[in-house]
Amino acid sequence: MKRSEAALLKPYELFNALRIKLVENSIPTERGCVEYQGAPNSSGYIYLSFCGVQAGAHVFSFEVFVEPVPAGLHVCHTCDNPPCINPSHLFSGTRKTNMQDAADKGRNGSQTHPASRPRGEGHWTRQQPEKLFRGKRENPGNVLRGEQVALSVLNPDKVREMRIAHFANKETFSSIGRRFGISHVNARKAILRITWKHVQ
Ligand SMILES: [Zn+2]
């Protein structure tokens, strides 16, 4: 969206436009990440421009689905997957935690043993959660995850309904996409099991 177009919108409309842009251009993975689709930079992060502001897709996602990035802090990944914009995989940390995180994961130049990186429950953010800077988030247990996240426009019931509409009722991907508020591309992916494979 260009600045001239953005000037016509109210703040909440801009906010929603950014949410929709993030949702429409990303694909959930088997590991639970939601990867923004685009050309990564040399560090693997995907930058995008919105209303004249350039930032990593993960930073925009944190801003619109979690909270404004606290001043001076970075947006880091618990999943170590730079294109991931899943809000539940993002946290704000200091430059120090970010560098510590990178060192723990063997980034900082050497990615020689990716398999040896602690992930999931072994990751330092799970082992030492008190080191995480969580901004105003007072009750981490209340953080929405997976399908509860606003990022997931779809849910298993909707996906089943979409598949029936297509295969039984011969409705087109575009028409289904319109009904469910997603693009025909993402409707097609969900229907053809490129995404949402786990839904029977
Ligand atoms: Zn992730």
Coordinates of C-alpha atoms and ligand atoms in Angstrom, one line a residue:
M1 CA 0.0 0.0 0.0
K2 CA 1.3 3.4 -0.9
R3 CA 1.3 6.4 1.4
S4 CA -1.2 8.2 -0.7
E5 CA -3.6 5.3 -0.4
A6 CA -2.9 5.0 3.3
A7 CA -3.7 8.6 3.9
L8 CA -7.3 7.9 3.1
L9 CA -7.7 5.2 5.7
K10 CA -8.5 5.4 9.4
P11 CA -5.9 4.0 11.9
Y12 CA -7.9 0.8 12.6
E13 CA -8.3 0.3 8.8
L14 CA -4.6 0.5 8.3
F15 CA -4.1 -1.9 11.2
N16 CA -6.5 -4.3 9.6
A17 CA -4.9 -3.9 6.1
L18 CA -1.6 -4.8 7.6
R19 CA -3.0 -7.9 9.4
I20 CA -4.7 -9.0 6.1
K21 CA -1.5 -8.4 4.1
L22 CA 0.4 -10.6 6.6
V23 CA -2.2 -13.4 6.7
E24 CA -2.8 -13.4 2.9
N25 CA 0.9 -13.7 2.1
S26 CA 1.9 -16.4 4.6
I27 CA 1.6 -20.2 4.7
P28 CA 1.5 -22.4 7.9
T29 CA 4.2 -25.1 8.1
E30 CA 4.1 -28.6 9.6
R31 CA 6.3 -27.3 12.5
G32 CA 3.7 -24.7 13.5
C33 CA 5.5 -21.8 11.9
V34 CA 3.7 -19.3 9.7
E35 CA 6.1 -18.3 7.0
Y36 CA 5.8 -15.0 5.2
Q37 CA 6.3 -15.5 1.5
G38 CA 8.9 -13.2 -0.1
A39 CA 12.5 -12.8 -1.0
P40 CA 14.6 -13.2 2.1
N41 CA 17.6 -11.0 2.8
S42 CA 21.1 -12.5 3.5
S43 CA 20.1 -13.3 7.1
G44 CA 16.9 -15.0 6.0
Y45 CA 14.5 -12.2 7.1
I46 CA 11.8 -11.1 4.8
Y47 CA 11.4 -7.3 4.6
L48 CA 8.4 -5.6 3.4
S49 CA 7.2 -2.1 2.9
F50 CA 3.9 -0.8 4.3
C51 CA 2.8 2.8 4.0
G52 CA 6.4 3.8 3.4
V53 CA 7.7 2.0 6.5
Q54 CA 10.3 -0.8 5.8
A55 CA 10.6 -3.6 8.4
G56 CA 10.9 -7.3 8.8
A57 CA 7.6 -9.2 8.3
H58 CA 8.1 -10.6 11.8
V59 CA 8.4 -7.1 13.3
F60 CA 5.1 -6.0 11.6
S61 CA 3.5 -9.2 12.9
F62 CA 4.6 -8.6 16.4
E63 CA 3.3 -5.0 16.2
V64 CA -0.2 -5.9 15.0
F65 CA -0.8 -9.3 16.7
V66 CA 1.1 -9.0 20.0
E67 CA 2.0 -5.4 21.1
P68 CA 4.1 -2.5 19.9
V69 CA 7.7 -3.4 20.0
P70 CA 9.1 -1.8 23.2
A71 CA 11.6 0.9 22.5
G72 CA 15.1 -0.3 22.0
L73 CA 14.1 -4.0 21.8
H74 CA 14.3 -6.4 18.9
V75 CA 11.8 -9.0 17.8
C76 CA 13.3 -12.5 18.1
H77 CA 12.1 -16.0 17.2
T78 CA 11.8 -18.9 19.6
C79 CA 11.6 -21.1 16.5
D80 CA 14.8 -19.7 14.9
N81 CA 13.0 -19.5 11.6
P82 CA 13.5 -15.9 10.2
P83 CA 10.5 -15.8 7.8
C84 CA 8.2 -17.0 10.5
I85 CA 5.5 -14.5 11.6
N86 CA 3.6 -16.7 14.0
P87 CA 2.9 -14.3 16.9
S88 CA 3.3 -17.1 19.4
H89 CA 6.9 -17.7 18.1
L90 CA 7.9 -14.1 18.6
F91 CA 9.2 -12.3 21.6
S92 CA 10.8 -8.9 22.2
G93 CA 14.3 -9.1 23.6
T94 CA 17.3 -6.8 24.2
R95 CA 20.2 -6.7 21.7
K96 CA 22.0 -8.8 24.3
T97 CA 19.3 -11.5 24.5
N98 CA 19.2 -11.5 20.7
M99 CA 22.9 -12.0 20.4
Q100 CA 22.9 -14.6 23.2
D101 CA 20.1 -16.3 21.4
A102 CA 22.1 -16.2 18.1
A103 CA 25.2 -17.5 19.9
D104 CA 23.1 -20.3 21.5
K105 CA 21.8 -21.3 18.2
G106 CA 25.2 -21.2 16.5
R107 CA 24.3 -18.3 14.3
N108 CA 26.8 -15.4 14.3
G109 CA 28.5 -16.7 11.1
S110 CA 28.6 -20.4 11.6
Q111 CA 25.6 -22.5 10.8
T112 CA 27.6 -25.6 10.6
H113 CA 25.6 -27.9 12.9
P114 CA 22.0 -26.8 12.6
A115 CA 20.8 -30.2 14.0
S116 CA 22.6 -29.5 17.3
R117 CA 20.7 -26.3 17.9
P118 CA 18.4 -26.7 20.9
R119 CA 14.8 -26.3 19.7
G120 CA 11.4 -26.6 21.3
E121 CA 11.5 -27.6 24.9
G122 CA 15.4 -27.6 24.9
H123 CA 15.5 -24.0 23.7
W124 CA 16.8 -21.5 26.2
T125 CA 13.5 -19.5 26.1
R126 CA 11.8 -22.6 27.5
Q127 CA 14.6 -23.6 29.9
Q128 CA 15.1 -20.1 31.3
P129 CA 11.8 -18.2 30.6
E130 CA 12.6 -15.6 33.2
K131 CA 15.3 -14.2 30.9
L132 CA 12.7 -13.3 28.4
F133 CA 11.6 -9.8 28.2
R134 CA 7.9 -9.9 27.7
G135 CA 7.0 -6.3 27.8
K136 CA 3.5 -5.7 29.1
R137 CA 2.5 -9.3 28.8
E138 CA 1.7 -10.1 32.4
N139 CA 0.1 -13.4 31.9
P140 CA 1.9 -15.5 29.4
G141 CA -0.5 -18.4 30.0
N142 CA -3.2 -16.3 28.3
V143 CA -1.3 -15.9 25.1
L144 CA -3.4 -17.3 22.2
R145 CA -1.8 -20.1 20.2
G146 CA -2.3 -21.9 16.9
E147 CA -5.8 -21.6 15.7
Q148 CA -6.8 -19.2 18.4
V149 CA -4.5 -16.6 17.0
A150 CA -6.2 -14.0 14.9
L151 CA -3.6 -14.8 12.2
S152 CA -5.5 -18.0 11.4
V153 CA -8.5 -16.8 9.5
L154 CA -9.3 -20.4 8.9
N155 CA -10.1 -23.2 11.3
P156 CA -10.6 -26.9 10.7
D157 CA -14.4 -26.6 10.4
K158 CA -14.1 -23.8 7.8
V159 CA -11.5 -25.8 5.9
R160 CA -13.8 -28.9 5.8
E161 CA -16.7 -26.6 4.7
M162 CA -14.5 -25.2 1.9
R163 CA -13.5 -28.6 0.7
I164 CA -17.1 -29.8 0.6
A165 CA -18.1 -26.6 -1.3
H166 CA -15.4 -27.3 -3.9
F167 CA -15.5 -31.0 -4.3
A168 CA -19.2 -31.7 -3.7
N169 CA -20.8 -28.4 -4.8
K170 CA -18.2 -27.5 -7.5
E171 CA -17.8 -24.0 -6.2
T172 CA -14.8 -22.2 -7.6
F173 CA -11.7 -21.3 -5.5
S174 CA -12.4 -17.6 -6.1
S175 CA -16.0 -17.8 -4.9
I176 CA -15.0 -19.8 -1.9
G177 CA -12.1 -17.4 -1.1
R178 CA -14.5 -14.5 -1.3
R179 CA -17.0 -16.2 1.1
F180 CA -14.3 -17.0 3.6
G181 CA -12.5 -13.7 3.3
I182 CA -9.2 -15.1 1.9
S183 CA -7.6 -15.0 -1.5
H184 CA -8.4 -17.6 -4.1
V185 CA -4.7 -18.7 -3.9
N186 CA -5.0 -19.5 -0.2
A187 CA -8.4 -21.1 -0.6
R188 CA -7.0 -23.4 -3.3
K189 CA -4.1 -24.3 -1.1
A190 CA -6.3 -25.2 1.8
I191 CA -8.8 -27.1 -0.4
L192 CA -6.1 -29.1 -2.2
R193 CA -4.3 -29.9 1.1
I194 CA -1.2 -28.0 0.4
T195 CA -2.0 -26.3 3.7
W196 CA -4.2 -27.6 6.5
K197 CA -3.0 -31.2 5.6
H198 CA -3.8 -32.3 9.1
V199 CA -7.5 -31.6 8.7
Q200 CA -9.4 -34.7 7.5
Ligands
ZN1 ZN 8.0 -20.1 13.9

